[in-house]
GROMACS .gro file of C-alpha atoms in nm:
model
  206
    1UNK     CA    1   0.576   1.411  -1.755
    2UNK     CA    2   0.619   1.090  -1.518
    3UNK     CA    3   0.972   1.004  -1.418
    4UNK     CA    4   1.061   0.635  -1.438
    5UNK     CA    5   1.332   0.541  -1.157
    6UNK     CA    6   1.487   0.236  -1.130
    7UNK     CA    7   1.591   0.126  -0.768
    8UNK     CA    8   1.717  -0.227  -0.616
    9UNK     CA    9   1.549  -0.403  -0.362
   10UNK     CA   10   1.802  -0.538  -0.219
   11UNK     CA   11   1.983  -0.229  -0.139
   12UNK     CA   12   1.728   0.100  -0.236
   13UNK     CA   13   1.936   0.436  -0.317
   14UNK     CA   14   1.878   0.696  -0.089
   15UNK     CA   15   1.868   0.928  -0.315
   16UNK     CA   16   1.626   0.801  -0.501
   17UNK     CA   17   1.421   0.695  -0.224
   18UNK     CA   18   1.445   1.039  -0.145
   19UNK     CA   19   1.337   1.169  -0.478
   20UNK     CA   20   1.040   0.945  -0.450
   21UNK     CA   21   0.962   1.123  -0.083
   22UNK     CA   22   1.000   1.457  -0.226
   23UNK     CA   23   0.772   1.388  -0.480
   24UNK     CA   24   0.503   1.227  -0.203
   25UNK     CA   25   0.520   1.558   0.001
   26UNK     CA   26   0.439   1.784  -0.254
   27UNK     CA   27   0.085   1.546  -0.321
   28UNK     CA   28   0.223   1.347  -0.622
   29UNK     CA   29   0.109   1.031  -0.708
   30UNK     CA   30   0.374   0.744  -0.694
   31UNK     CA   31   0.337   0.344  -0.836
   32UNK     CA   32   0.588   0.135  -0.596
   33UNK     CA   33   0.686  -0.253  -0.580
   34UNK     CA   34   0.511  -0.464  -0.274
   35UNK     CA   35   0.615  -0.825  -0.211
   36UNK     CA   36   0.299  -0.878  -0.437
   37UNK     CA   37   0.131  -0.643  -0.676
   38UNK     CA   38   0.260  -0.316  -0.786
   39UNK     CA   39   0.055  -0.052  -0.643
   40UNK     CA   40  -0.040   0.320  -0.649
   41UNK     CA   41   0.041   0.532  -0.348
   42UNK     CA   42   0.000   0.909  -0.232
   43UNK     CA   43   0.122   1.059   0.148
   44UNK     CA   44  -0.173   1.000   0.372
   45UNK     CA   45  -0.188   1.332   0.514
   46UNK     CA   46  -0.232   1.481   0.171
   47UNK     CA   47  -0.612   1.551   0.070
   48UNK     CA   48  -0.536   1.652  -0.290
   49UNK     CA   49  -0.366   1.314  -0.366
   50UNK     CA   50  -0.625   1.148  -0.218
   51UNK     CA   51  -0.835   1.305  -0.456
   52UNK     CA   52  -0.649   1.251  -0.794
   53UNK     CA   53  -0.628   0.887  -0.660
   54UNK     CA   54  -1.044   0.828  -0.592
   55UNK     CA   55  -1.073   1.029  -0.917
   56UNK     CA   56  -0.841   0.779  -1.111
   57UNK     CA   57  -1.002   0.467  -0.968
   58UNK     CA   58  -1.302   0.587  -1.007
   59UNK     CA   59  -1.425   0.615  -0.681
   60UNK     CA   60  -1.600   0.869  -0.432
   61UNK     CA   61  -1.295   0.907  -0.200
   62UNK     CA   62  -1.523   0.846   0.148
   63UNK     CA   63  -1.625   0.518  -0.003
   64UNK     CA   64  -1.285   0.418  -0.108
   65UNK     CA   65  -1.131   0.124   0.078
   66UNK     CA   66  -0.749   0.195   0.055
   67UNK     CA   67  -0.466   0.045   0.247
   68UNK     CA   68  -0.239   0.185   0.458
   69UNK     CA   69   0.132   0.052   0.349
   70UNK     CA   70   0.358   0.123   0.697
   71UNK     CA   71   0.717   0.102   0.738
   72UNK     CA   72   0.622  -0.145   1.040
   73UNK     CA   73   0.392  -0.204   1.324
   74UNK     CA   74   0.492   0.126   1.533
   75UNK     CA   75   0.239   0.296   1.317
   76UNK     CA   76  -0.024   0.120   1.403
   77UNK     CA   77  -0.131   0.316   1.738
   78UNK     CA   78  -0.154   0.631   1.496
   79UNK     CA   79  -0.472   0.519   1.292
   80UNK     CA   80  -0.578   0.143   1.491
   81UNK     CA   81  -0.759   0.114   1.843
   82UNK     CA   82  -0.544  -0.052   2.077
   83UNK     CA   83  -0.565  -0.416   2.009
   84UNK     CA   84  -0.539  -0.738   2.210
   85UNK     CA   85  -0.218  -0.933   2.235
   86UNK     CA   86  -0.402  -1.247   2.057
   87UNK     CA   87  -0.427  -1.054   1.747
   88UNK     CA   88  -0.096  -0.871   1.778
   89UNK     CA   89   0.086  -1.174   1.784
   90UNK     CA   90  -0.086  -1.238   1.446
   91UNK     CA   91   0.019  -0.944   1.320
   92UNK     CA   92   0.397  -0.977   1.408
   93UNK     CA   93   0.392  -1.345   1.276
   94UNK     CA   94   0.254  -1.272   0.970
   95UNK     CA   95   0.482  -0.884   0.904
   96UNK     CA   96   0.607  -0.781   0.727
   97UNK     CA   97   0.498  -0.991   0.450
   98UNK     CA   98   0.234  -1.043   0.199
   99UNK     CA   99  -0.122  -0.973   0.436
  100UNK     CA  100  -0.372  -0.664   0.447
  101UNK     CA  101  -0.500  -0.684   0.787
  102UNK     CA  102  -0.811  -0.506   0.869
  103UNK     CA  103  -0.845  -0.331   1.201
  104UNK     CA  104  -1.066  -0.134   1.399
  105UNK     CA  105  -0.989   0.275   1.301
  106UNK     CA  106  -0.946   0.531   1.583
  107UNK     CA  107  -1.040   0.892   1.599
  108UNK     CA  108  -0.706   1.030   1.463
  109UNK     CA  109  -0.811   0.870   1.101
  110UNK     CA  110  -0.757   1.149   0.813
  111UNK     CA  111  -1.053   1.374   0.773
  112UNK     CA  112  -1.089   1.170   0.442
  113UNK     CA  113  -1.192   0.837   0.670
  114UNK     CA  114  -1.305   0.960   0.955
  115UNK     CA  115  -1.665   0.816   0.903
  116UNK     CA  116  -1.450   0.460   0.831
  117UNK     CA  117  -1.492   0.227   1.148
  118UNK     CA  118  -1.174  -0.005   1.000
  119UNK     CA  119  -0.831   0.033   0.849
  120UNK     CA  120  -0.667  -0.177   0.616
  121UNK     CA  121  -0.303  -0.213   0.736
  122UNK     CA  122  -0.020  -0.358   0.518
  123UNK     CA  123   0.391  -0.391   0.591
  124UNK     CA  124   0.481  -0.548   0.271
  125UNK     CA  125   0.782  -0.768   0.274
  126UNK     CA  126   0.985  -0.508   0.024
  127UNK     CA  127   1.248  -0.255   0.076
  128UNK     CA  128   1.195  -0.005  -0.141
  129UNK     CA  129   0.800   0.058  -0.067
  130UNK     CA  130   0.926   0.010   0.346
  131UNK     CA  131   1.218   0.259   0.296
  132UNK     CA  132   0.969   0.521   0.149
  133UNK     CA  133   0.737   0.495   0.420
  134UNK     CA  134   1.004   0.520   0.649
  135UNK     CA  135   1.168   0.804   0.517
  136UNK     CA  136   0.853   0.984   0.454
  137UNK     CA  137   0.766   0.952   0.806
  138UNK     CA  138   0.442   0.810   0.789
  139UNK     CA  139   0.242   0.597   0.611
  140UNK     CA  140   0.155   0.631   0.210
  141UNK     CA  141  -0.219   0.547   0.093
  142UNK     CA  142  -0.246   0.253  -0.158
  143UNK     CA  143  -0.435   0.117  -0.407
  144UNK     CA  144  -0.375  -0.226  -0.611
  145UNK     CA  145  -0.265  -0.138  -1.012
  146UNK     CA  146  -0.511  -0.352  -1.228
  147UNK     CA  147  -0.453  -0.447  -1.605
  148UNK     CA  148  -0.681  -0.424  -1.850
  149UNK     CA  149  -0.574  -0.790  -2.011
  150UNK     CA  150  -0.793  -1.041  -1.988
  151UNK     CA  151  -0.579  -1.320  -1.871
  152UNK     CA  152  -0.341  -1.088  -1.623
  153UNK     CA  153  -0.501  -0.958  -1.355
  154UNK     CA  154  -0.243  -0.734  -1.269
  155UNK     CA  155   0.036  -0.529  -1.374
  156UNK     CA  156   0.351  -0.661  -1.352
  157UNK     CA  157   0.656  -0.544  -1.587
  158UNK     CA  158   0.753  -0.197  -1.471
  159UNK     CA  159   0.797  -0.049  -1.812
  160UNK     CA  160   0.433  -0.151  -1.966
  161UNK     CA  161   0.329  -0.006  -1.648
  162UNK     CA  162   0.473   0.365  -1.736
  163UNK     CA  163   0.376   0.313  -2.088
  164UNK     CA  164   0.069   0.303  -1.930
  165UNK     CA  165   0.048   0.539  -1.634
  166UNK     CA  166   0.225   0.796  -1.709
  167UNK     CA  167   0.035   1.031  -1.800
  168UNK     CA  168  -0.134   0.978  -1.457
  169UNK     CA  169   0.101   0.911  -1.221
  170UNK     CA  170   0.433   1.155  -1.118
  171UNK     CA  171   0.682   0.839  -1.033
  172UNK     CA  172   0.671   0.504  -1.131
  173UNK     CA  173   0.979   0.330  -0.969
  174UNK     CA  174   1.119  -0.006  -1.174
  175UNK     CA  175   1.195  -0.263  -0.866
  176UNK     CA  176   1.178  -0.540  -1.126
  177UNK     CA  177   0.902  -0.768  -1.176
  178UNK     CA  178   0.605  -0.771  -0.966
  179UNK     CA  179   0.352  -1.035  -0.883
  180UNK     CA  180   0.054  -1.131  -0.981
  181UNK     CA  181  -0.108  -1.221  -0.697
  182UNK     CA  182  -0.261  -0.997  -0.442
  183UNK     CA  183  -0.221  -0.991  -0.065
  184UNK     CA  184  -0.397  -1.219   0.159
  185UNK     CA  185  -0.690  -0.965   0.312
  186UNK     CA  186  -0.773  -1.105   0.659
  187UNK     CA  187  -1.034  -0.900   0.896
  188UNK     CA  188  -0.916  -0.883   1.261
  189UNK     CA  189  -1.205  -0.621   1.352
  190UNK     CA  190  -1.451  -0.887   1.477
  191UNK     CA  191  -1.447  -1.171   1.749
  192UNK     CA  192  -1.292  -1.413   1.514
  193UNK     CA  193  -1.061  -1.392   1.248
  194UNK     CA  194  -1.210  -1.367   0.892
  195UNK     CA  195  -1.055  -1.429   0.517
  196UNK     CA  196  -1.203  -1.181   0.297
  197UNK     CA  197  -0.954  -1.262  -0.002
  198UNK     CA  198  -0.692  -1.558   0.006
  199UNK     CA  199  -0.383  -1.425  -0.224
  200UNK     CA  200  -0.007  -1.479  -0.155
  201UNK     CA  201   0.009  -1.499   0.227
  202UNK     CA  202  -0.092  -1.799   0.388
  203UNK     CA  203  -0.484  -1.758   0.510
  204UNK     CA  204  -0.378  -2.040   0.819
  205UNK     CA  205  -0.157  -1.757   0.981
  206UNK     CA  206  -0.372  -1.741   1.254
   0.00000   0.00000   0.00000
């Protein structure tokens, strides 16, 4: 059975944040606020969350184009090629905040995307989801959580979303209402910047 925790962004329990980690490092599944949509996260270095989370989206896990939600740009060295100071300063302009930037992936990927040759980075603008990365000690896997009505897009009241995903899911945390608009998906692998999906961040950053 799913727990349902409630935690405040503007000041996140540790001790709930910390029963979220615990959860995370023994390869539960966890559905967080972002400073957009809610979304569904496991502990990167775990290959059996990985799994149940390709397996619930429906999705062969190689082929699966996930983000990676960090606590802030000091991760970035772990799983991105170095990168130029023209698209750093894009990057700290624009994070944390409401962006998935794509980036070219270096050899210390997961085994899971090792054959990927780009990483989708985000440092949402939120607390809680930044305080679990942080605690966890590296970054958590993530997927948007979609809703099957025709008119929202995307889930956003925390207790449909258990009523929902609980049977799925270990933790959904309650951080109020989310959004219903997706991140701004900007590709910073090429020569030139390129929006691949305008959503709540401005696609001008750059």
């Amino acid at each position: 059975m799913s727990q349902f925790i409630k935690i405040y962004e503007d000041k996140p329990s540790e001790a709930a944040i910390k029963k979220v980690v615990d959860v995370l490092k023994s390869g539960g599944l966890v559905i967080y606020p972002t400073d957009t949509v809610y979304g569904l996260g496991c502990d990167i270095t775990n290959s059996k969350a990985l799994e149940r989370i390709a397996k619930i989206k429906g999705i062969k896990l190689e082929k699966a184009n996930f983000s990676f939600v960090c606590h802030d740009l000091s991760n970035l060295s772990d799983y991105v090629k170095q990168i130029d100071t023209s698209t750093f300063k894009i990057l700290k302009r624009a994070l944390p905040g409401p962006y998935t930037f794509i980036l070219p992936g270096n050899n210390s990927l997961p085994k899971e995307f090792k054959k990927k040759t780009t990483v989708g980075i985000r440092v949402p603008d939120n607390n809680i989801a930044r305080e679990i990365v942080r605690v966890l000690g590296n970054p958590i896997v993530s997927s948007s959580i979609h809703d099957d009505d025709e008119v929202l897009e995307y889930a956003t009241d925390p207790e449909l979303i258990f009523e929902k995903w609980q049977n799925l899911v270990d933790v959904v945390i309650d951080g109020g209402y989310g959004d219903n608009t997706p991140s701004t998906i900007i590709d910073l692998s090429g020569y030139e910047p390129v929006v691949v999906r305008e959503g709540k961040g401005d696609p001008d950053i750059f």
